[in-house]
GROMACS .gro file of C-alpha atoms in nm:
model
  293
    1MET     CA    1   0.458  37.769   6.568
    2THR     CA    2   0.447  37.643   6.252
    3ASP     CA    3   0.709  37.408   6.060
    4ILE     CA    4   0.948  37.569   5.814
    5PRO     CA    5   0.979  37.333   5.508
    6LEU     CA    6   1.316  37.204   5.434
    7SER     CA    7   1.463  37.334   5.077
    8ALA     CA    8   1.523  37.063   4.854
    9SER     CA    9   1.900  37.104   4.902
   10GLY     CA   10   1.860  37.110   5.302
   11ALA     CA   11   1.669  36.777   5.284
   12ALA     CA   12   1.908  36.614   5.070
   13ALA     CA   13   2.178  36.717   5.305
   14ALA     CA   14   1.968  36.590   5.598
   15ALA     CA   15   1.927  36.253   5.402
   16ARG     CA   16   2.310  36.240   5.373
   17ARG     CA   17   2.350  36.287   5.721
   18ARG     CA   18   2.118  36.033   5.836
   19ARG     CA   19   2.289  35.770   5.595
   20LEU     CA   20   2.665  35.865   5.731
   21ASN     CA   21   2.588  35.885   6.094
   22PRO     CA   22   2.473  35.501   6.137
   23THR     CA   23   2.795  35.413   5.926
   24LEU     CA   24   2.993  35.628   6.151
   25ALA     CA   25   2.826  35.514   6.452
   26ARG     CA   26   2.889  35.151   6.352
   27TYR     CA   27   3.242  35.197   6.296
   28LEU     CA   28   3.289  35.401   6.628
   29SER     CA   29   3.102  35.136   6.822
   30ALA     CA   30   3.396  34.891   6.732
   31PHE     CA   31   3.647  35.095   6.950
   32ARG     CA   32   3.408  35.091   7.243
   33THR     CA   33   3.458  34.689   7.241
   34PRO     CA   34   3.713  34.532   7.464
   35ARG     CA   35   3.912  34.434   7.140
   36GLY     CA   36   3.871  34.767   6.984
   37ILE     CA   37   3.980  34.952   7.297
   38ILE     CA   38   4.298  34.724   7.353
   39GLY     CA   39   4.392  34.748   6.999
   40LEU     CA   40   4.345  35.112   6.970
   41SER     CA   41   4.534  35.170   7.297
   42ILE     CA   42   4.821  34.953   7.162
   43LEU     CA   43   4.831  35.132   6.840
   44THR     CA   44   4.796  35.476   6.995
   45VAL     CA   45   5.081  35.444   7.226
   46MET     CA   46   5.335  35.318   6.939
   47ALA     CA   47   5.216  35.554   6.705
   48LEU     CA   48   5.289  35.840   6.961
   49ALA     CA   49   5.629  35.711   7.049
   50ALA     CA   50   5.711  35.686   6.683
   51LEU     CA   51   5.584  36.022   6.627
   52LEU     CA   52   5.757  36.183   6.923
   53ALA     CA   53   6.101  35.976   6.845
   54PRO     CA   54   6.316  36.298   6.787
   55LEU     CA   55   6.174  36.469   7.090
   56LEU     CA   56   6.205  36.151   7.307
   57PHE     CA   57   6.565  36.053   7.191
   58PRO     CA   58   6.722  36.378   7.055
   59GLY     CA   59   7.023  36.192   6.981
   60GLY     CA   60   6.886  36.009   6.688
   61TYR     CA   61   6.895  35.657   6.577
   62ASP     CA   62   7.263  35.641   6.490
   63GLN     CA   63   7.438  35.744   6.832
   64GLN     CA   64   7.707  35.495   6.874
   65GLY     CA   65   7.855  35.342   7.216
   66PRO     CA   66   8.140  35.169   7.327
   67ASN     CA   67   7.980  34.850   7.403
   68ALA     CA   68   7.916  34.638   7.117
   69LEU     CA   69   7.620  34.369   7.121
   70ALA     CA   70   7.551  34.420   7.499
   71GLY     CA   71   7.241  34.265   7.648
   72PRO     CA   72   6.970  34.460   7.794
   73SER     CA   73   7.037  34.681   8.106
   74GLY     CA   74   6.910  34.963   8.287
   75GLY     CA   75   7.036  35.199   8.015
   76HIS     CA   76   6.956  34.996   7.709
   77ILE     CA   77   6.633  34.800   7.757
   78PHE     CA   78   6.668  34.593   7.418
   79GLY     CA   79   7.065  34.609   7.446
   80VAL     CA   80   7.303  34.751   7.189
   81ASP     CA   81   7.401  34.631   6.844
   82GLU     CA   82   7.714  34.583   6.693
   83PHE     CA   83   7.818  34.946   6.656
   84GLY     CA   84   7.712  35.015   7.016
   85ARG     CA   85   7.357  35.196   6.915
   86ASP     CA   86   7.088  35.160   7.146
   87ILE     CA   87   6.844  34.902   7.002
   88PHE     CA   88   6.535  35.032   7.165
   89VAL     CA   89   6.586  35.364   7.009
   90ARG     CA   90   6.630  35.215   6.677
   91SER     CA   91   6.322  35.026   6.722
   92ILE     CA   92   6.094  35.314   6.802
   93TYR     CA   93   6.263  35.498   6.495
   94GLY     CA   94   6.195  35.165   6.277
   95LEU     CA   95   5.818  35.219   6.365
   96ARG     CA   96   5.805  35.530   6.201
   97VAL     CA   97   5.915  35.353   5.886
   98ASP     CA   98   5.680  35.077   5.925
   99LEU     CA   99   5.392  35.310   6.001
  100SER     CA  100   5.446  35.526   5.748
  101LEU     CA  101   5.432  35.233   5.492
  102ILE     CA  102   5.117  35.076   5.598
  103LEU     CA  103   4.920  35.409   5.675
  104THR     CA  104   4.975  35.541   5.338
  105ALA     CA  105   5.010  35.248   5.119
  106VAL     CA  106   4.693  35.047   5.253
  107PRO     CA  107   4.434  35.327   5.237
  108LEU     CA  108   4.550  35.454   4.894
  109SER     CA  109   4.540  35.053   4.783
  110MET     CA  110   4.165  35.030   4.918
  111ALA     CA  111   4.078  35.340   4.731
  112ILE     CA  112   4.236  35.268   4.403
  113GLY     CA  113   4.109  34.895   4.425
  114ALA     CA  114   3.765  35.012   4.489
  115LEU     CA  115   3.777  35.222   4.183
  116PHE     CA  116   3.915  34.973   3.950
  117GLY     CA  117   3.650  34.727   4.083
  118LEU     CA  118   3.370  35.008   3.972
  119ALA     CA  119   3.531  35.026   3.638
  120GLY     CA  120   3.240  34.765   3.514
  121ALA     CA  121   2.999  35.057   3.587
  122ILE     CA  122   3.162  35.243   3.307
  123SER     CA  123   3.177  34.965   3.060
  124GLU     CA  124   3.119  34.575   3.099
  125TRP     CA  125   3.424  34.524   2.859
  126LEU     CA  126   3.644  34.762   3.066
  127GLY     CA  127   3.537  34.597   3.400
  128ALA     CA  128   3.612  34.242   3.274
  129ALA     CA  129   3.972  34.386   3.137
  130VAL     CA  130   4.041  34.533   3.487
  131GLN     CA  131   3.917  34.215   3.667
  132ARG     CA  132   4.170  33.968   3.433
  133LEU     CA  133   4.465  34.221   3.544
  134LEU     CA  134   4.397  34.208   3.926
  135ASP     CA  135   4.392  33.824   3.858
  136VAL     CA  136   4.733  33.836   3.731
  137VAL     CA  137   4.836  34.080   4.028
  138ILE     CA  138   4.701  33.831   4.283
  139GLY     CA  139   4.884  33.524   4.129
  140PHE     CA  140   5.196  33.694   4.265
  141PRO     CA  141   5.241  33.623   4.631
  142GLY     CA  142   5.337  33.944   4.821
  143LEU     CA  143   5.710  33.855   4.890
  144ILE     CA  144   5.754  33.752   4.510
  145LEU     CA  145   5.584  34.064   4.414
  146GLY     CA  146   5.809  34.251   4.652
  147VAL     CA  147   6.124  34.082   4.494
  148CYS     CA  148   6.004  34.165   4.134
  149LEU     CA  149   5.952  34.532   4.200
  150VAL     CA  150   6.298  34.557   4.380
  151ALA     CA  151   6.470  34.423   4.089
  152ILE     CA  152   6.317  34.677   3.891
  153LEU     CA  153   6.320  34.992   4.147
  154GLY     CA  154   6.599  34.897   4.373
  155PRO     CA  155   6.553  34.839   4.734
  156GLY     CA  156   6.397  35.096   4.968
  157TRP     CA  157   6.095  35.257   5.116
  158PHE     CA  158   5.917  35.327   4.778
  159ALA     CA  159   5.965  34.952   4.649
  160LEU     CA  160   5.804  34.862   5.007
  161PHE     CA  161   5.531  35.102   4.929
  162LEU     CA  162   5.446  35.001   4.589
  163THR     CA  163   5.456  34.619   4.693
  164ILE     CA  164   5.192  34.690   4.970
  165LEU     CA  165   4.982  34.910   4.757
  166ILE     CA  166   4.965  34.673   4.431
  167GLY     CA  167   4.931  34.362   4.638
  168GLY     CA  168   4.616  34.496   4.795
  169LEU     CA  169   4.433  34.600   4.514
  170PRO     CA  170   4.284  34.258   4.385
  171THR     CA  171   4.069  34.208   4.711
  172ALA     CA  172   3.955  34.561   4.742
  173GLY     CA  173   3.847  34.577   4.350
  174ARG     CA  174   3.690  34.229   4.393
  175LEU     CA  175   3.472  34.364   4.687
  176ALA     CA  176   3.369  34.673   4.489
  177ARG     CA  177   3.307  34.474   4.188
  178SER     CA  178   3.069  34.233   4.367
  179ALA     CA  179   2.902  34.504   4.544
  180TRP     CA  180   2.828  34.678   4.206
  181LEU     CA  181   2.692  34.324   4.050
  182SER     CA  182   2.463  34.275   4.362
  183GLN     CA  183   2.315  34.612   4.357
  184GLN     CA  184   2.251  34.694   3.999
  185GLY     CA  185   1.962  34.449   3.965
  186ARG     CA  186   1.792  34.575   4.291
  187GLU     CA  187   1.440  34.730   4.250
  188TYR     CA  188   1.541  35.074   4.398
  189VAL     CA  189   1.843  35.098   4.151
  190LEU     CA  190   1.623  35.022   3.866
  191ALA     CA  191   1.379  35.265   3.989
  192ALA     CA  192   1.634  35.535   4.001
  193ARG     CA  193   1.755  35.461   3.657
  194VAL     CA  194   1.409  35.503   3.544
  195LEU     CA  195   1.378  35.837   3.728
  196GLY     CA  196   1.704  35.943   3.541
  197VAL     CA  197   1.944  35.919   3.809
  198SER     CA  198   2.311  35.921   3.670
  199ARG     CA  199   2.535  35.642   3.710
  200ARG     CA  200   2.777  35.818   3.904
  201GLN     CA  201   2.506  35.923   4.178
  202LEU     CA  202   2.413  35.556   4.167
  203LEU     CA  203   2.774  35.451   4.272
  204VAL     CA  204   2.806  35.722   4.531
  205ARG     CA  205   2.471  35.658   4.687
  206HIS     CA  206   2.412  35.283   4.690
  207VAL     CA  207   2.711  35.094   4.574
  208LEU     CA  208   3.008  35.239   4.776
  209PRO     CA  209   2.797  35.262   5.085
  210ASN     CA  210   2.748  34.880   5.057
  211ALA     CA  211   3.096  34.783   4.962
  212MET     CA  212   3.254  35.019   5.220
  213ASP     CA  213   3.193  34.767   5.528
  214SER     CA  214   3.379  34.491   5.365
  215ILE     CA  215   3.679  34.741   5.210
  216VAL     CA  216   3.743  34.896   5.570
  217VAL     CA  217   3.764  34.553   5.711
  218ASN     CA  218   3.988  34.415   5.439
  219GLY     CA  219   4.209  34.703   5.488
  220SER     CA  220   4.277  34.674   5.853
  221VAL     CA  221   4.365  34.322   5.760
  222TRP     CA  222   4.580  34.413   5.485
  223MET     CA  223   4.768  34.652   5.721
  224VAL     CA  224   4.861  34.325   5.935
  225ILE     CA  225   4.968  34.170   5.608
  226GLY     CA  226   5.154  34.474   5.520
  227ILE     CA  227   5.370  34.483   5.829
  228TYR     CA  228   5.475  34.115   5.753
  229ILE     CA  229   5.561  34.211   5.409
  230GLU     CA  230   5.796  34.479   5.522
  231ALA     CA  231   5.974  34.249   5.768
  232GLY     CA  232   6.008  33.969   5.512
  233LEU     CA  233   6.165  34.183   5.226
  234SER     CA  234   6.402  34.347   5.503
  235ILE     CA  235   6.489  34.063   5.644
  236VAL     CA  236   6.638  33.915   5.313
  237GLY     CA  237   6.797  34.271   5.252
  238LEU     CA  238   6.541  34.405   5.005
  239GLY     CA  239   6.355  34.637   5.205
  240VAL     CA  240   6.484  34.968   5.365
  241GLN     CA  241   6.859  34.999   5.359
  242PRO     CA  242   7.073  35.067   5.661
  243PRO     CA  243   7.142  35.282   5.857
  244THR     CA  244   6.806  35.367   5.835
  245PRO     CA  245   6.601  35.130   6.084
  246SER     CA  246   6.301  34.973   6.047
  247ILE     CA  247   6.171  34.637   6.211
  248GLY     CA  248   6.264  34.423   5.937
  249VAL     CA  249   6.636  34.583   5.923
  250LEU     CA  250   6.655  34.507   6.296
  251LEU     CA  251   6.548  34.159   6.254
  252ASN     CA  252   6.783  34.133   5.972
  253ASN     CA  253   7.068  34.257   6.182
  254GLY     CA  254   6.973  34.036   6.483
  255LEU     CA  255   6.973  33.729   6.263
  256ARG     CA  256   7.339  33.785   6.167
  257PHE     CA  257   7.458  33.826   6.518
  258VAL     CA  258   7.214  33.577   6.680
  259THR     CA  259   7.508  33.374   6.815
  260GLN     CA  260   7.691  33.680   6.980
  261SER     CA  261   7.367  33.838   7.127
  262PRO     CA  262   7.078  33.599   7.130
  263THR     CA  263   6.868  33.886   7.279
  264TYR     CA  264   6.945  34.117   6.995
  265ILE     CA  265   6.642  34.009   6.800
  266ILE     CA  266   6.374  33.972   7.111
  267GLY     CA  267   6.299  34.344   7.132
  268PRO     CA  268   6.233  34.425   6.751
  269ALA     CA  269   6.032  34.114   6.746
  270ALA     CA  270   5.860  34.180   7.030
  271LEU     CA  271   5.754  34.537   6.880
  272LEU     CA  272   5.645  34.343   6.556
  273LEU     CA  273   5.444  34.109   6.712
  274LEU     CA  274   5.266  34.398   6.932
  275LEU     CA  275   5.214  34.620   6.614
  276SER     CA  276   5.037  34.301   6.444
  277VAL     CA  277   4.829  34.227   6.756
  278GLY     CA  278   4.706  34.604   6.761
  279PHE     CA  279   4.581  34.584   6.413
  280SER     CA  280   4.461  34.237   6.429
  281LEU     CA  281   4.238  34.349   6.734
  282VAL     CA  282   4.107  34.642   6.557
  283SER     CA  283   4.042  34.443   6.251
  284ASP     CA  284   3.838  34.212   6.462
  285ALA     CA  285   3.664  34.467   6.636
  286LEU     CA  286   3.550  34.632   6.307
  287ASN     CA  287   3.427  34.292   6.147
  288GLU     CA  288   3.230  34.218   6.469
  289ALA     CA  289   3.079  34.555   6.419
  290VAL     CA  290   3.008  34.535   6.053
  291ASN     CA  291   2.838  34.202   6.132
  292ARG     CA  292   2.626  34.308   6.391
  293ARG     CA  293   2.437  34.540   6.145
   0.00000   0.00000   0.00000
């Protein structure tokens, strides 16, 4: 049997698959480690509970009862709040808010930050200007940035979304820029330029793959930070506004009634800790997989 030669487009597609598969395999291998399995299991259970909350609790999160600030019981494992609402049900619905924030704001932040970091590939002047802008952003701690945005936009989901998105831009931008600066002097990049390969192709084929590992790991770390940004701003009343629940809103309420019901805060705090542990374990697993390369 004679071998049938691949066309140029077929060979290019095969080459792209060979470049992509090791990267995907490396990321997937992170979820076969003990940390990855435990972290992914925690996040999967919490995400499913949040997603299926309307089916699991058809009465909704605002259904009131007669026993205000009652402690944990068989019917209310986290107890009830000041209006007799089940804290566990409100915590599960609150997970929907937290997960919707970090699973939309963080990936978008990493993508935009990477594009900002690669602005130097278009123009050195533009790249330097973007980096100075990112330096200004990184000078604001996440909570201070959130307070400024809330003062302009008012409290709510969108202000939290922008706080997490903008706060993650500088690190992603620096990682992408460092990848560009480290790759542009390599021999194969210089050879590609001599052969007429466009700058866009250089970015897609060489720079982004080399920056992707650090950006992915940084994104998983920033998800943990985003959880605490939401909680911190909501605790001081600058996040999602009642009666809509979030983990931070429930912690805020629990602190106000901690003397009447000391157990109020325990359930939401445990879910906050569990969510951050899940993302931290996934981040550690991804970092370990990347460093094994």
